[in-house]
Short mmCIF file of C-alpha atoms and ligand atoms in Angstrom, two decimals:
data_model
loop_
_atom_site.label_atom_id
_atom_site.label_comp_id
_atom_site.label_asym_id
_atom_site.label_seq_id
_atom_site.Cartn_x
_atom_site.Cartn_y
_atom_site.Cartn_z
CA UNK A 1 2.05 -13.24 13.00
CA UNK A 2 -0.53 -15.66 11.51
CA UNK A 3 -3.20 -14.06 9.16
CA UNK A 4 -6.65 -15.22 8.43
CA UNK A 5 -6.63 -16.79 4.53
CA UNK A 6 -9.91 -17.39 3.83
CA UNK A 7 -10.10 -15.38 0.61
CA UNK A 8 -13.69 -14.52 -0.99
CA UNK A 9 -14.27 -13.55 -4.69
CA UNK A 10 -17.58 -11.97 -5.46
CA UNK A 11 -19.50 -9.43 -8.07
CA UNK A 12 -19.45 -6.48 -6.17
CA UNK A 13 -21.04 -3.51 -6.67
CA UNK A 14 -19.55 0.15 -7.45
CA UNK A 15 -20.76 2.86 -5.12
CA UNK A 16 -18.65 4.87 -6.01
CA UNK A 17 -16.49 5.59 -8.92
CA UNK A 18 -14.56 9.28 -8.81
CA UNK A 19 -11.53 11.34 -8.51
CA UNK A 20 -9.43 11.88 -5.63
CA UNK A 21 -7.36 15.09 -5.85
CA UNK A 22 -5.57 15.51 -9.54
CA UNK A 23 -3.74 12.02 -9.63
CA UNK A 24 -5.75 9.22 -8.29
CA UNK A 25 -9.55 7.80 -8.60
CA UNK A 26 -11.04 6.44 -5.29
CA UNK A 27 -13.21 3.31 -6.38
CA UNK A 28 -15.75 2.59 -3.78
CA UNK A 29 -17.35 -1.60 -3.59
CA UNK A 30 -19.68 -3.34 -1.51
CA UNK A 31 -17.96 -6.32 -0.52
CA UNK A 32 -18.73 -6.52 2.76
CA UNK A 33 -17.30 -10.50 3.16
CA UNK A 34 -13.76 -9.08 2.02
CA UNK A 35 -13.95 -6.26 4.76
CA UNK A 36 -14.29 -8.40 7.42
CA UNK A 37 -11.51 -10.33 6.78
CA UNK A 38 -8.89 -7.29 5.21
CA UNK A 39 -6.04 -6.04 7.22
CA UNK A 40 -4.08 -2.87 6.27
CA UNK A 41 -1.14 -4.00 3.57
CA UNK A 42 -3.24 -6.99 1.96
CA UNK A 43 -4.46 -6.35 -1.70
CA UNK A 44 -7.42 -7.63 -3.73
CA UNK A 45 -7.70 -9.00 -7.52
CA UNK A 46 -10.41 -6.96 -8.98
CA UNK A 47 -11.56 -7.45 -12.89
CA UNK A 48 -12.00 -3.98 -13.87
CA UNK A 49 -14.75 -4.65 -16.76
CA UNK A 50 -17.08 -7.65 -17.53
CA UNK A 51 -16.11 -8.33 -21.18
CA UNK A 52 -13.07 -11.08 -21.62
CA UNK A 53 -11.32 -7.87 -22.29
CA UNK A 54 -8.50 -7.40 -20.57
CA UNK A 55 -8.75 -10.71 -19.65
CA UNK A 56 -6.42 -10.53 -15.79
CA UNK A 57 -7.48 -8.88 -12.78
CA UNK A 58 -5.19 -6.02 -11.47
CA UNK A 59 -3.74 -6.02 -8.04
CA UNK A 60 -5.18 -3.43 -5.67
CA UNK A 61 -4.05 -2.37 -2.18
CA UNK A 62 -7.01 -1.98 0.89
CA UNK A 63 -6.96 1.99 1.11
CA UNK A 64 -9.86 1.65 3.58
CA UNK A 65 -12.92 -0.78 5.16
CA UNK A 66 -15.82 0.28 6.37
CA UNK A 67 -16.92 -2.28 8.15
CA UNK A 68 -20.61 -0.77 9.10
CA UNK A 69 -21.53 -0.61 5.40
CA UNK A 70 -19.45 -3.23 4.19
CA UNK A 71 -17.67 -1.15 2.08
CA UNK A 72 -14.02 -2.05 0.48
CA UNK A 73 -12.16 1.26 -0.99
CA UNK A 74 -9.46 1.32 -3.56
CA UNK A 75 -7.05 4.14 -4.66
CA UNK A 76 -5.87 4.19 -8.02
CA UNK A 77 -4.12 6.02 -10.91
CA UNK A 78 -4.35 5.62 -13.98
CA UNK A 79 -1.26 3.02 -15.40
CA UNK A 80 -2.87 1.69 -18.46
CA UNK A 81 -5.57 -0.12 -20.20
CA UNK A 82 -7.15 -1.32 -17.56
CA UNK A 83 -6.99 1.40 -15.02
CA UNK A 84 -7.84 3.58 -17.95
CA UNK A 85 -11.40 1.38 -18.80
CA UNK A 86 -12.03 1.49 -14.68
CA UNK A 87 -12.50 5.14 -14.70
CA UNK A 88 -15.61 4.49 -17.02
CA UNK A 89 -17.29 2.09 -14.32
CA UNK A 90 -20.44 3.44 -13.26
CA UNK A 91 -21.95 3.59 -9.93
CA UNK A 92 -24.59 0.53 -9.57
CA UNK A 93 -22.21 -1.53 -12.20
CA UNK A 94 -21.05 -4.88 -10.54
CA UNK A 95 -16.98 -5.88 -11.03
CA UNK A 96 -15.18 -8.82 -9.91
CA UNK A 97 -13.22 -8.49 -6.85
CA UNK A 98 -11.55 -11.47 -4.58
CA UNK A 99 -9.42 -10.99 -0.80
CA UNK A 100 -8.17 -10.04 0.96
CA UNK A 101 -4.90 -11.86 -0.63
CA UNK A 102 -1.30 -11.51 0.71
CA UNK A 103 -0.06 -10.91 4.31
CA UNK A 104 -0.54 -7.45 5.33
CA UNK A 105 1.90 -5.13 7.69
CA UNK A 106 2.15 -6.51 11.61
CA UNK A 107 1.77 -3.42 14.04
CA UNK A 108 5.30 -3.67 16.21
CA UNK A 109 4.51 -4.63 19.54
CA UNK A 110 7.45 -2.85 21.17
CA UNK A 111 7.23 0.61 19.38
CA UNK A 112 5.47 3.59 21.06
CA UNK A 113 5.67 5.72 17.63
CA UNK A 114 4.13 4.26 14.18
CA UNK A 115 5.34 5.46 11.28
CA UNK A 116 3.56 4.91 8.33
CA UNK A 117 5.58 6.31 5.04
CA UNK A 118 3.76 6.65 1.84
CA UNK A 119 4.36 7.66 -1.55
CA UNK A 120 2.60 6.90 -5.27
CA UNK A 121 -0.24 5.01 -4.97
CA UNK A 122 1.62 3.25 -1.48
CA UNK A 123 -0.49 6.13 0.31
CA UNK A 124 -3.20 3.56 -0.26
CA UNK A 125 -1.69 0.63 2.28
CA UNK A 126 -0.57 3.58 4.43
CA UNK A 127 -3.58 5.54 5.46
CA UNK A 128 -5.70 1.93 6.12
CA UNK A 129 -2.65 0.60 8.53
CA UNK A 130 -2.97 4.36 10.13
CA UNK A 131 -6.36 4.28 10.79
CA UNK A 132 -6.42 1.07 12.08
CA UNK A 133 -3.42 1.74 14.54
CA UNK A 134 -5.10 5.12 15.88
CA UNK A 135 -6.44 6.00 18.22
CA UNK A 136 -4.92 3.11 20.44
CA UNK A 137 -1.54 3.73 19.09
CA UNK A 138 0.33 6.68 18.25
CA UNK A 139 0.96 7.01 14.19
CA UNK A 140 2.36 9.65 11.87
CA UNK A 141 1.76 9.40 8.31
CA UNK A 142 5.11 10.43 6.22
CA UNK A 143 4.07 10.86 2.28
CA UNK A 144 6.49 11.82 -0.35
CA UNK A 145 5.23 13.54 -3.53
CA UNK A 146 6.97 14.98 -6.40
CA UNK A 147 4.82 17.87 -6.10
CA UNK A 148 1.49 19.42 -4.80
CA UNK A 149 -0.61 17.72 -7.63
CA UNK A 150 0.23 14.50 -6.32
CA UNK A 151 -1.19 15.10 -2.41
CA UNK A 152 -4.06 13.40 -1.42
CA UNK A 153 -7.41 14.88 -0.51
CA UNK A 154 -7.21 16.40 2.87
CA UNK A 155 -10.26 14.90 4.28
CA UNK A 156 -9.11 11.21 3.20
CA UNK A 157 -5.82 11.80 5.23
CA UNK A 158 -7.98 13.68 8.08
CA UNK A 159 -10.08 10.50 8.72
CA UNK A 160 -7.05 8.45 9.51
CA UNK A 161 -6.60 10.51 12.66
CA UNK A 162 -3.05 10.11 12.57
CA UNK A 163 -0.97 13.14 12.59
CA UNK A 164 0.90 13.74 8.98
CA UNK A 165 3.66 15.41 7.68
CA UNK A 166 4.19 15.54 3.93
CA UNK A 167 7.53 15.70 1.63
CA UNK A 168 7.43 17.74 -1.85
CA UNK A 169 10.55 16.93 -3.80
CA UNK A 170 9.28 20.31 -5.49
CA UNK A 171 8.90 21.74 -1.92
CA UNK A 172 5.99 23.75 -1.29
CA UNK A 173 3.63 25.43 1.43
CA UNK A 174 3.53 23.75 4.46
CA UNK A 175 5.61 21.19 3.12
CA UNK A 176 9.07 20.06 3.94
CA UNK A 177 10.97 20.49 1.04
CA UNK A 178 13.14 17.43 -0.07
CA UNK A 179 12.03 13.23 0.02
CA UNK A 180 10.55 11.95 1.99
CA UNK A 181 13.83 9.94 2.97
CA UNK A 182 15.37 13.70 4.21
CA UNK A 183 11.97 14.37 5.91
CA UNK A 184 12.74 10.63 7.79
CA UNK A 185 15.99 11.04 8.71
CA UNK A 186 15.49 14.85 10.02
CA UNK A 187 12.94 13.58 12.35
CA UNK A 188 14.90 10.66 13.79
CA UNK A 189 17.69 12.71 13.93
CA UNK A 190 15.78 15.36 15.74
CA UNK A 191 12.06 16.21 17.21
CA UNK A 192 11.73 11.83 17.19
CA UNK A 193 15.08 10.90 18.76
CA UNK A 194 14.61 8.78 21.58
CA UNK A 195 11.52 7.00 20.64
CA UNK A 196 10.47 3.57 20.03
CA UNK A 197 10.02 3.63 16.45
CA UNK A 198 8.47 1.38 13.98
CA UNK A 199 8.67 2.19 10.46
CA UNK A 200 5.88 0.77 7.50
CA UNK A 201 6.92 1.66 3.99
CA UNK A 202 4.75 1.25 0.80
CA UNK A 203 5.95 3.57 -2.07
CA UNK A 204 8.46 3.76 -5.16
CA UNK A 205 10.90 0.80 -4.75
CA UNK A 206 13.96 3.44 -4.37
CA UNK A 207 11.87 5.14 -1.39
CA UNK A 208 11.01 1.62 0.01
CA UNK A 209 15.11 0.61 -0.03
CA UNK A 210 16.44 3.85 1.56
CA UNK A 211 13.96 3.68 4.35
CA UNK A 212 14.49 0.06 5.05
CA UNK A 213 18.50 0.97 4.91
CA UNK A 214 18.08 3.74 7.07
CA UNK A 215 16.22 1.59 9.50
CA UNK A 216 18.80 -1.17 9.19
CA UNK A 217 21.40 1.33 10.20
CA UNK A 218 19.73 2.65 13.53
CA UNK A 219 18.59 -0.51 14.46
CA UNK A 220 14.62 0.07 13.59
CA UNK A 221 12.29 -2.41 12.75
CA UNK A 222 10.86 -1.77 8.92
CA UNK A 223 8.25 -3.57 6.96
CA UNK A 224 8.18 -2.49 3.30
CA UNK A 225 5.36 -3.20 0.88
CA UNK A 226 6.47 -5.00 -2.61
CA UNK A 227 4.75 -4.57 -5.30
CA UNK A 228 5.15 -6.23 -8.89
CA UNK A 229 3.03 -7.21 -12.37
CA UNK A 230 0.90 -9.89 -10.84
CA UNK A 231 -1.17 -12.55 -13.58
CA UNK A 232 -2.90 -14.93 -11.08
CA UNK A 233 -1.97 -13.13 -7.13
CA UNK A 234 -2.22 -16.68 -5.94
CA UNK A 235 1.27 -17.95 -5.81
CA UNK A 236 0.61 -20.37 -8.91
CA UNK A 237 2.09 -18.38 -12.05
CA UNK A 238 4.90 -17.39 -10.30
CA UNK A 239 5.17 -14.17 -12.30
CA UNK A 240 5.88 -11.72 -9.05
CA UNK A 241 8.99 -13.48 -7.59
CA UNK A 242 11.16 -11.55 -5.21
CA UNK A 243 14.46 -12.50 -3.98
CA UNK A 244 13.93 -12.56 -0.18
CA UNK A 245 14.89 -14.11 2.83
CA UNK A 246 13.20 -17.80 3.49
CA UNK A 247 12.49 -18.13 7.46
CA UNK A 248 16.00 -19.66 7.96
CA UNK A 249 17.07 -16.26 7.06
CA UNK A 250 18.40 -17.64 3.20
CA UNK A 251 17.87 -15.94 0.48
CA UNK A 252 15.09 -17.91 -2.09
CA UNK A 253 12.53 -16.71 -4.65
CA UNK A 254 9.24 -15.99 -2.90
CA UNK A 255 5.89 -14.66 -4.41
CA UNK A 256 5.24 -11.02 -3.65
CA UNK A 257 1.68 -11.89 -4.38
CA UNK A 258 1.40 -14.95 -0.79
CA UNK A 259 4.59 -14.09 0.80
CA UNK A 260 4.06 -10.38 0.98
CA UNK A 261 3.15 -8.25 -0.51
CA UNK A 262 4.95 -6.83 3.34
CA UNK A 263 8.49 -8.22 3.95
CA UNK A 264 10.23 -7.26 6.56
CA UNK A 265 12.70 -4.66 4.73
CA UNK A 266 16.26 -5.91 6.08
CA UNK A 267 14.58 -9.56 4.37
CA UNK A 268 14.35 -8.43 0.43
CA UNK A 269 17.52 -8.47 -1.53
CA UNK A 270 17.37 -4.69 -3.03
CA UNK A 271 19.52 -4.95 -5.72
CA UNK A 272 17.47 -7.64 -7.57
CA UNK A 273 14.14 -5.78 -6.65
CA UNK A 274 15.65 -2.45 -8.16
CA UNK A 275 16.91 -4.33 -11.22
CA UNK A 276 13.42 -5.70 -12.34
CA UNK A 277 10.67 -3.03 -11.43
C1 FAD B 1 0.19 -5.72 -4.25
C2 FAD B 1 -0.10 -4.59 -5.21
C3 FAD B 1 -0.84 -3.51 -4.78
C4 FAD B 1 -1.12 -2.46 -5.66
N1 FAD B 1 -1.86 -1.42 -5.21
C5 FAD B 1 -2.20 -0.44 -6.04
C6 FAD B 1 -3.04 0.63 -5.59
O1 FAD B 1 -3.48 0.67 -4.43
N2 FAD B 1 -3.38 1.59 -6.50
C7 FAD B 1 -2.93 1.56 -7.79
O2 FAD B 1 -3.26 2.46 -8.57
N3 FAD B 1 -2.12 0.59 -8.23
C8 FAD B 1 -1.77 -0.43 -7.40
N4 FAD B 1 -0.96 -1.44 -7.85
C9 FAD B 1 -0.49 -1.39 -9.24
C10 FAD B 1 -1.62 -1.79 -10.17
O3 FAD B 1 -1.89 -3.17 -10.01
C11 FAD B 1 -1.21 -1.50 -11.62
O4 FAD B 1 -1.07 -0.11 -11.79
C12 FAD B 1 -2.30 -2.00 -12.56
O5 FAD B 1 -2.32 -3.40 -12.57
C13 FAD B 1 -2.02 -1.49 -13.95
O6 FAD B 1 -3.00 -2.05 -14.80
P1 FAD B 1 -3.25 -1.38 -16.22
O7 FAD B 1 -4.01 -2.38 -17.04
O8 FAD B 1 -3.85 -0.03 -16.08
O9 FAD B 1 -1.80 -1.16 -16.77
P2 FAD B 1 -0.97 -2.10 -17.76
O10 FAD B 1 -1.37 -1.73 -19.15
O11 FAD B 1 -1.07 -3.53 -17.33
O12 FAD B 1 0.48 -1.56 -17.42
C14 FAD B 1 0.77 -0.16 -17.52
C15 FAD B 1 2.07 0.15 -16.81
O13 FAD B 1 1.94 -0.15 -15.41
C16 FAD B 1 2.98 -1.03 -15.01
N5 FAD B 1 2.46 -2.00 -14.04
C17 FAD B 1 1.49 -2.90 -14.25
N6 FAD B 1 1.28 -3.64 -13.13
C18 FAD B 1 2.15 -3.17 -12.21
C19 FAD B 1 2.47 -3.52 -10.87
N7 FAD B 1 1.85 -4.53 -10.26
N8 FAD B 1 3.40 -2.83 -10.23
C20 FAD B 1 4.06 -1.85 -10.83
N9 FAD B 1 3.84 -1.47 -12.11
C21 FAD B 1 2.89 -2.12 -12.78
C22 FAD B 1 3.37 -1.76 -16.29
O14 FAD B 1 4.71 -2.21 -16.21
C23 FAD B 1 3.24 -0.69 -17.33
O15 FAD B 1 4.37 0.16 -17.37
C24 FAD B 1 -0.65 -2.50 -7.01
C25 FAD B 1 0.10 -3.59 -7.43
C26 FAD B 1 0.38 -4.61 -6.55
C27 FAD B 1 1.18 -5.77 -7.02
S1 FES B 2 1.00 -13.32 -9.30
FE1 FES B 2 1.10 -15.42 -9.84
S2 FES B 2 2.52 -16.15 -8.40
FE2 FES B 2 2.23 -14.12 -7.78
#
């Protein structure tokens, strides 16, 4: 499906900059140009300081648009330097942000279940294509943590309005205890048999190849989420190659950052992707 590319870079300004849960920050901009372009699975470039140091922007995926107050959220943990100096942005502080970029997930015409499968800081992607499916289509949210410290904030999964089910590899209350990959197959194999599913992946590159194998195997259409170290996100450093199928189905080097960052998952060549991230 064609996506709009008009991509905008402006000095937006934080409204808010603050935890979320024990793992991740929520980062809140007013960019209201970007919002009214961004669909669920496309990512922005955002300079997280104003000095020349660190120099590159750092990819972030659209965890949700509100496109009243023109405001663009981000999700984010802390990786390294400069995650670690975006923590210290202050409310009223202006940062450089440009998107959307990339081609985001395509809702699957023919399914009457989404399922939207999340896990690190994939949950991002994830609970923006859910709330943009719902309420017109029906969407569960799937997320996989290691353990409870990991889950997000309830009321930032609540507002999706899609129903959600949640994997501890740790197990834990409420919580089906295992991957989310067991949680997946259970469900197909039982209270989702029969259904027109559709499956959207954005996680851990090991979580993103199962599903997309499991999907391959019943015959279930997957898109899957890539991510990789991005310099420039627009296709000209060629620093976030993926081997991938071109559109005559060969396999060719393509840019995560204007290909994807969503493939179709039966496209990406797994063993190369698992190799270099
Ligand atoms: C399309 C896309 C969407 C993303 N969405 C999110 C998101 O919503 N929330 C979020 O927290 N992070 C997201 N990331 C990852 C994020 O860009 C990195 O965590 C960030 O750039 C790290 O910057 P840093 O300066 O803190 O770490 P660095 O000091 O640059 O690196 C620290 C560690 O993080 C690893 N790393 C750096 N960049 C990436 C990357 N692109 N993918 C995987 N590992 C990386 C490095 O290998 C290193 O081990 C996304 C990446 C891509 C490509
Ligand atoms: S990040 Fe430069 S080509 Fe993708």
């Amino acid at each position: 499906m064609s996506q709009k590319k008009s991509v905008f870079s402006t000095e937006a300004a934080v409204i808010i900059n603050q935890p979320a849960g024990e793992q991740y920050w929520r980062l809140v901009l007013e960019a209201p140009e970007i919002v009214a372009l961004a669909r669920p699975g496309q990512f922005v470039n955002l300079r997280v300081t104003r000095t020349l140091e660190p120099l590159l922007a750092r990819p972030f995926g659209i965890f949700n648009c509100d496109l009243e107050q023109g405001n663009l959220e981000l999700l984010y943990n802390v990786a390294g330097r400069g995650t670690e100096i975006l923590t210290g942005v202050k409310p009223g502080e202006r940062l450089s942000v440009s998107g959307p970029l990339g081609n985001g997930f395509t809702p699957e015409a023919q399914a009457d279940l989404h399922l939207a499968i999340g896990g690190g800081t994939g949950v991002a992607p994830i609970c923006f294509l859910a709330g943009s499916l719902q309420p017109e289509h029906e969407t569960w949210m799937l997320f996989g943590y290691r353990n409870s410290s990991f889950m997000l904030p309830g009321d930032l999964v609540e507002r999706t309005g899609a129903h959600c089910r949640t994997a501890l590899d740790q197990g834990g209350a409420g919580c089906f205890h295992g991957t989310v990959i067991d949680l997946l197959r259970n469900l197909l194999d039982g209270e989702l048999s029969g259904r027109r599913i559709a499956l959207y992946v954005a996680g851990p590159p090991i979580m993103m190849k199962l599903a997309a194998e499991m999907a391959a195997e019943r015959e279930i259409p997957c898109q899957v989420s890539l991510e990789e170290r991005m310099a420039c996100g627009l296709g000209v450093c060629r620093g976030c190659v993926v081997q991938a199928e071109d559109l005559r189905g060969q396999m060719a080097n393509r840019t995560i950052c204007t290909f994807g960052p969503v493939f179709p998952g039966a496209a990406v060549d797994w063993q190369s992707y698992l190799k270099k991230s």
